[in-house]
Amino acid sequence: PRFIMSFAAVAIVLSGVIQIIHSLDADITLHCDNDGTLFISSDGGESFTNVATESNWRTPLSYTILDVTLDTVIKVSCEDQGVVGGFIATVDYNSMKYSTTNPIENGNWNLISSSDGETIPLVYNDKTSAPWNIDTEGIANDAYWIWNENTYNTMEFQFDFSNIITADPTQDPTESPTACFNNIREWIIDDIGSSSQFRFKNNCDNKQFLKVKMVSLTEYDGDGRKTKNKVTSFASSDWSWITDDNEGEFNGYNAALNKYVSEINVRGTIVEFNLSTILFYEDANIGDDNETVPRNTLKWTTDINNWPFEDLDENKLELCINIMTNGGSDNNG
């Protein structure tokens, strides 16, 4: 984002907020004996979209769900055509596997309906058991086939991501059960370093999700023309990390507090550039107007002192920031 403001003094304060939204993809692999239909909801189960079907139970149905959120729900409809029915599945999300379990209540899958009205008792069989004898790579070895005791019926199963994003996943029988999202200090801020940038890393897997870089400062006159006062790069600036507290508090809220300072040369004038950041680990109310900011919001403030304005009354100062995600996309302002 680009910030352009008017000032009548050489002491300047700019501030803003950035919310980090943790968004990952999920992979699902399943078998339905006989026919399977996969539906995805992005509104918490209010509505569903048919995204894939498979009519051969021997062939796994595999699908990637993009940008999973708290409102993402999977629904699978399995129709049996005689002999024996069965459903088995594994969801791979955030380096963890969530499979159909024995009993089903031990996992994140739920049986929501059966066309014959019988949702209990249920029959469970190991992944490789007869009559299926499958060895599908995308299905975890500890997953179970699930059905009731009937045939020629249709059963529907659901998987709600809000359960695993906001709470610990069950440990039986899913792999790597530790829940990354249950850690209140989900993000950490990495050192800004000499390149005028700071990075957000996930505290569970240490992946870089967001990078913020100070790009330039430019003074404009009253007619919108650039003046000679500008900083085209912060890369050569000597940044000092004054405060480093990833386990601090702000107004009683859990937060990471960091402050960085630098001196920049603007046509012979030494300008003090201070950057303070507060990364909130929980929902907070801040400011005189009691503004609500959600968890994983970064509040940043820049304090610029001794800028040599050519005209204190008319001129404006533009701060340009580059925001980059770990996926490689840029938002350059």
Coordinates of C-alpha atoms in Angstrom, one line a residue:
P1 CA 0.0 0.0 0.0
R2 CA 1.1 3.6 -0.6
F3 CA 0.5 6.3 2.0
I4 CA 0.5 10.0 1.1
M5 CA -0.1 12.5 3.8
S6 CA 0.3 16.3 4.4
F7 CA 2.3 17.6 7.3
A8 CA 3.1 20.9 8.8
A9 CA 6.1 19.8 10.9
V10 CA 9.4 17.9 10.4
A11 CA 8.2 15.2 12.9
I12 CA 6.1 12.7 11.0
V13 CA 4.1 9.7 12.1
L14 CA 2.6 7.2 9.8
S15 CA 0.7 4.1 10.9
G16 CA -1.3 1.2 9.5
V17 CA -2.4 -2.4 10.1
I18 CA -1.9 -5.6 8.2
Q19 CA -3.8 -8.8 9.0
I20 CA -2.1 -12.1 8.3
I21 CA -4.5 -14.8 7.1
H22 CA -3.2 -18.3 7.3
S23 CA -4.4 -20.0 4.2
L24 CA -3.3 -23.5 3.1
D25 CA -4.5 -26.1 0.6
A26 CA -5.7 -29.5 1.6
D27 CA -5.6 -32.8 -0.3
I28 CA -8.3 -35.4 0.0
T29 CA -8.1 -39.0 -1.2
L30 CA -11.1 -41.3 -0.8
H31 CA -12.8 -44.5 -2.0
C32 CA -16.6 -45.0 -2.2
D33 CA -18.0 -48.4 -2.8
N34 CA -19.7 -48.0 -5.2
D35 CA -20.3 -44.4 -6.4
G36 CA -18.7 -41.3 -4.7
T37 CA -19.5 -37.6 -5.1
L38 CA -17.3 -34.9 -3.5
F39 CA -18.9 -31.6 -2.4
I40 CA -17.1 -28.5 -1.0
S41 CA -18.6 -25.7 1.0
S42 CA -16.9 -22.3 1.6
D43 CA -19.6 -20.9 3.8
G44 CA -19.6 -23.3 6.8
G45 CA -21.9 -25.8 5.2
E46 CA -24.7 -23.5 4.2
S47 CA -24.2 -24.5 0.6
F48 CA -22.1 -27.0 -1.3
T49 CA -20.6 -27.3 -4.8
N50 CA -20.2 -30.7 -6.6
V51 CA -16.5 -30.8 -7.5
A52 CA -15.8 -34.4 -8.4
T53 CA -17.4 -37.8 -8.9
E54 CA -16.1 -41.4 -9.2
S55 CA -18.2 -44.4 -10.2
N56 CA -15.5 -47.1 -9.9
W57 CA -14.8 -47.9 -6.2
R58 CA -11.4 -49.3 -7.2
T59 CA -10.3 -45.9 -8.4
P60 CA -9.4 -43.4 -5.7
L61 CA -11.1 -40.0 -5.9
S62 CA -8.4 -37.3 -5.3
Y63 CA -8.9 -33.6 -5.1
T64 CA -7.0 -30.5 -3.9
I65 CA -9.0 -27.9 -1.9
L66 CA -7.5 -24.5 -2.4
D67 CA -7.3 -21.8 0.3
V68 CA -8.9 -23.7 3.2
T69 CA -10.5 -21.5 5.8
L70 CA -12.6 -21.9 9.0
D71 CA -15.6 -22.0 6.7
T72 CA -14.4 -24.9 4.5
V73 CA -16.5 -28.1 4.8
I74 CA -16.1 -31.3 2.9
K75 CA -19.1 -33.5 2.1
V76 CA -18.9 -37.0 0.5
S77 CA -22.0 -38.9 -0.7
C78 CA -21.4 -42.6 -1.2
E79 CA -23.9 -44.9 -2.9
D80 CA -23.8 -48.6 -2.6
Q81 CA -25.2 -50.9 -5.4
G82 CA -25.1 -54.2 -3.6
V83 CA -22.8 -56.8 -2.0
V84 CA -21.1 -54.4 0.4
G85 CA -20.8 -50.7 0.9
G86 CA -17.9 -48.7 2.2
F87 CA -16.2 -45.3 2.6
I88 CA -12.6 -44.6 3.5
A89 CA -10.7 -41.3 3.3
T90 CA -7.7 -39.3 4.3
V91 CA -7.4 -35.5 4.3
D92 CA -3.8 -34.1 4.2
Y93 CA -3.7 -30.6 5.6
N94 CA -0.9 -28.5 7.2
S95 CA 1.4 -31.5 7.3
M96 CA -1.1 -33.6 9.2
K97 CA -3.4 -36.5 8.1
Y98 CA -7.0 -36.8 9.2
S99 CA -8.5 -40.2 8.3
T100 CA -11.7 -42.1 8.8
T101 CA -11.3 -43.6 12.3
N102 CA -12.6 -46.5 14.4
P103 CA -14.9 -45.4 15.9
I104 CA -15.7 -42.5 13.6
E105 CA -16.1 -40.2 16.7
N106 CA -12.3 -40.4 17.3
G107 CA -11.6 -38.4 14.2
N108 CA -12.9 -35.3 12.4
W109 CA -15.2 -37.2 10.0
N110 CA -18.9 -37.3 10.8
L111 CA -21.7 -39.5 9.4
I112 CA -24.5 -37.0 8.8
S113 CA -27.1 -39.2 7.1
S114 CA -28.0 -42.6 5.6
S115 CA -30.9 -43.1 3.1
D116 CA -32.1 -46.1 5.1
G117 CA -32.2 -44.0 8.3
E118 CA -29.7 -46.2 10.1
T119 CA -26.5 -44.4 11.2
I120 CA -25.8 -47.0 14.0
P121 CA -24.3 -49.5 14.4
L122 CA -21.4 -49.0 12.0
V123 CA -19.0 -51.6 10.7
Y124 CA -15.3 -50.9 10.5
N125 CA -12.6 -52.6 8.4
D126 CA -8.9 -51.9 8.0
K127 CA -7.6 -50.2 4.9
T128 CA -6.3 -53.3 3.2
S129 CA -9.0 -55.7 4.4
A130 CA -11.2 -57.8 2.1
P131 CA -13.1 -57.4 -0.1
W132 CA -11.4 -54.2 -1.2
N133 CA -7.7 -55.1 -0.6
I134 CA -6.6 -51.6 -1.5
D135 CA -3.2 -50.1 -1.0
T136 CA -3.9 -46.5 -2.2
E137 CA -0.9 -44.2 -1.4
G138 CA -3.0 -41.2 -0.5
I139 CA -5.0 -43.2 2.1
A140 CA -3.2 -43.4 5.5
N141 CA -2.4 -46.9 6.6
D142 CA -4.4 -46.4 9.8
A143 CA -7.6 -45.3 8.0
Y144 CA -10.7 -47.4 8.2
W145 CA -13.5 -48.4 5.9
I146 CA -16.9 -47.3 7.4
W147 CA -20.5 -48.4 6.6
N148 CA -23.6 -49.6 8.3
E149 CA -24.8 -53.2 7.9
N150 CA -27.0 -52.6 4.9
T151 CA -26.7 -52.4 1.1
Y152 CA -28.3 -50.5 -1.7
N153 CA -28.2 -47.3 0.4
T154 CA -26.5 -43.9 0.3
M155 CA -24.5 -42.4 3.2
E156 CA -23.2 -38.9 3.6
F157 CA -20.1 -37.9 5.5
Q158 CA -18.7 -34.5 6.4
F159 CA -15.3 -33.0 7.4
D160 CA -15.4 -29.6 9.0
F161 CA -12.1 -27.7 8.9
S162 CA -13.1 -25.4 11.7
N163 CA -12.6 -28.3 14.2
I164 CA -9.0 -28.8 13.3
I165 CA -8.1 -25.1 12.9
T166 CA -9.4 -24.0 16.3
A167 CA -8.8 -27.2 18.3
D168 CA -6.4 -30.1 18.7
P169 CA -7.1 -32.9 16.3
T170 CA -7.8 -36.3 17.7
Q171 CA -4.7 -38.5 18.1
D172 CA -6.3 -41.8 17.1
P173 CA -5.5 -42.7 14.4
T174 CA -4.3 -39.5 12.6
E175 CA -0.6 -38.9 12.0
S176 CA 1.3 -36.0 13.5
P177 CA -1.6 -34.8 15.7
T178 CA -0.1 -31.7 17.1
A179 CA -2.3 -28.7 16.1
C180 CA -0.3 -25.8 14.8
F181 CA -3.3 -23.5 14.9
N182 CA -4.0 -24.0 18.6
N183 CA -0.7 -22.2 19.4
I184 CA -1.7 -18.7 20.4
R185 CA 1.7 -17.4 19.3
E186 CA 1.2 -18.7 15.8
W187 CA 3.5 -16.1 14.1
I188 CA 6.9 -14.7 14.9
I189 CA 8.6 -11.7 13.3
D190 CA 12.0 -12.2 11.8
D191 CA 14.8 -9.7 12.0
I192 CA 14.5 -6.7 9.6
G193 CA 18.2 -6.9 8.9
S194 CA 20.1 -4.6 6.6
S195 CA 17.7 -4.9 3.7
S196 CA 14.9 -2.8 5.3
Q197 CA 12.4 -5.7 5.5
F198 CA 10.8 -7.9 8.1
R199 CA 9.3 -11.3 7.7
F200 CA 6.5 -13.2 9.3
K201 CA 7.2 -16.9 10.0
N202 CA 4.8 -19.5 11.2
N203 CA 5.9 -20.6 14.7
C204 CA 5.0 -24.2 14.0
D205 CA 6.7 -24.9 10.7
N206 CA 9.0 -21.9 10.3
K207 CA 7.7 -21.2 6.8
Q208 CA 7.7 -17.6 5.5
F209 CA 4.2 -16.3 4.8
L210 CA 4.6 -12.6 4.5
K211 CA 7.4 -10.1 4.0
V212 CA 7.1 -6.4 4.4
K213 CA 9.8 -4.1 2.8
M214 CA 10.3 -0.4 3.1
V215 CA 10.8 0.8 -0.5
S216 CA 11.0 4.5 -0.7
L217 CA 10.2 8.0 0.7
T218 CA 9.3 10.8 -1.8
E219 CA 8.4 14.4 -1.1
Y220 CA 5.8 16.0 -3.4
D221 CA 5.0 19.7 -3.8
G222 CA 1.6 21.2 -3.7
D223 CA 1.1 20.5 -7.5
G224 CA 1.9 16.8 -7.1
R225 CA 5.4 17.1 -8.6
K226 CA 8.3 15.2 -7.1
T227 CA 10.9 17.3 -5.3
K228 CA 14.6 16.5 -4.9
N229 CA 14.0 15.2 -1.4
K230 CA 13.6 11.4 -1.7
V231 CA 14.9 8.1 -0.5
T232 CA 14.8 5.6 -3.4
S233 CA 16.2 2.7 -1.4
F234 CA 16.6 1.7 2.2
A235 CA 18.8 -1.2 1.4
S236 CA 22.0 0.5 2.4
S237 CA 20.6 1.9 5.7
D238 CA 22.0 0.6 8.9
W239 CA 19.0 -0.8 10.8
S240 CA 19.2 -1.5 14.5
W241 CA 16.8 -3.9 16.3
I242 CA 16.0 -2.0 19.5
T243 CA 13.2 -4.1 20.9
D244 CA 12.8 -7.9 20.4
D245 CA 10.0 -9.3 22.5
N246 CA 8.0 -12.1 20.8
E247 CA 6.4 -12.9 24.1
G248 CA 5.3 -9.5 25.3
E249 CA 2.0 -7.7 26.0
F250 CA 0.3 -4.5 24.7
N251 CA -2.4 -3.1 26.9
G252 CA -2.9 -6.5 28.5
Y253 CA -3.1 -8.4 25.1
N254 CA -0.6 -11.1 24.1
A255 CA 1.6 -9.6 21.4
A256 CA 5.1 -9.5 19.8
L257 CA 6.7 -6.0 20.3
N258 CA 9.5 -4.9 18.0
K259 CA 11.2 -1.6 17.2
Y260 CA 13.8 -0.8 14.5
V261 CA 15.7 2.5 14.0
S262 CA 17.8 3.8 11.2
E263 CA 19.4 7.0 10.0
I264 CA 19.0 8.0 6.4
N265 CA 20.7 10.7 4.4
V266 CA 18.4 13.0 2.5
R267 CA 20.5 15.5 0.5
G268 CA 22.9 16.0 3.4
T269 CA 20.3 16.0 6.2
I270 CA 20.3 13.1 8.6
V271 CA 16.8 11.9 9.0
E272 CA 15.7 9.5 11.9
F273 CA 13.5 6.7 10.7
N274 CA 11.9 4.6 13.4
L275 CA 9.6 1.6 12.8
S276 CA 7.6 0.0 15.6
T277 CA 5.5 -3.1 15.1
I278 CA 2.9 -4.8 17.3
L279 CA 1.8 -8.3 16.2
F280 CA -1.4 -9.3 18.2
Y281 CA -1.7 -12.9 19.1
E282 CA -5.4 -12.5 20.1
D283 CA -8.3 -10.2 19.3
A284 CA -7.7 -6.8 20.9
N285 CA -9.4 -3.4 21.4
I286 CA -6.9 -0.5 21.0
G287 CA -6.8 3.2 20.6
D288 CA -9.0 6.0 21.9
D289 CA -11.9 4.8 19.8
N290 CA -11.5 1.2 21.1
E291 CA -10.8 -0.1 17.7
T292 CA -11.1 -3.9 17.4
V293 CA -8.3 -5.7 15.7
P294 CA -8.4 -9.4 15.1
R295 CA -5.8 -11.9 16.1
N296 CA -2.7 -12.1 13.8
T297 CA -3.0 -8.4 12.9
L298 CA 0.2 -6.3 12.7
K299 CA 0.0 -2.7 13.7
W300 CA 3.0 -0.7 12.5
T301 CA 4.0 2.9 13.1
T302 CA 6.8 4.9 11.4
D303 CA 8.2 7.9 13.2
I304 CA 10.3 10.2 10.8
N305 CA 12.2 13.1 12.3
N306 CA 14.0 16.0 10.8
W307 CA 12.8 15.5 7.2
P308 CA 14.0 18.6 5.2
F309 CA 10.7 19.7 3.7
E310 CA 11.1 22.3 0.9
D311 CA 7.7 23.7 2.0
L312 CA 6.2 22.7 5.3
D313 CA 2.8 23.9 4.5
E314 CA 2.1 22.6 1.1
N315 CA 4.3 19.5 0.5
K316 CA 3.5 15.9 1.1
L317 CA 5.5 12.8 1.9
E318 CA 4.9 9.5 0.3
L319 CA 6.0 6.2 2.0
C320 CA 6.1 3.2 -0.4
I321 CA 5.9 -0.3 1.1
N322 CA 6.2 -3.6 -0.8
I323 CA 4.2 -6.5 0.7
M324 CA 5.2 -10.0 -0.6
T325 CA 3.6 -13.4 0.2
N326 CA 5.5 -16.6 0.4
G327 CA 3.7 -17.7 -2.8
G328 CA 5.7 -15.2 -4.8
S329 CA 2.9 -12.6 -5.5
D330 CA 3.6 -8.9 -4.9
N331 CA 1.5 -6.0 -3.7
N332 CA 3.6 -3.0 -4.5
G333 CA 2.3 0.3 -3.5

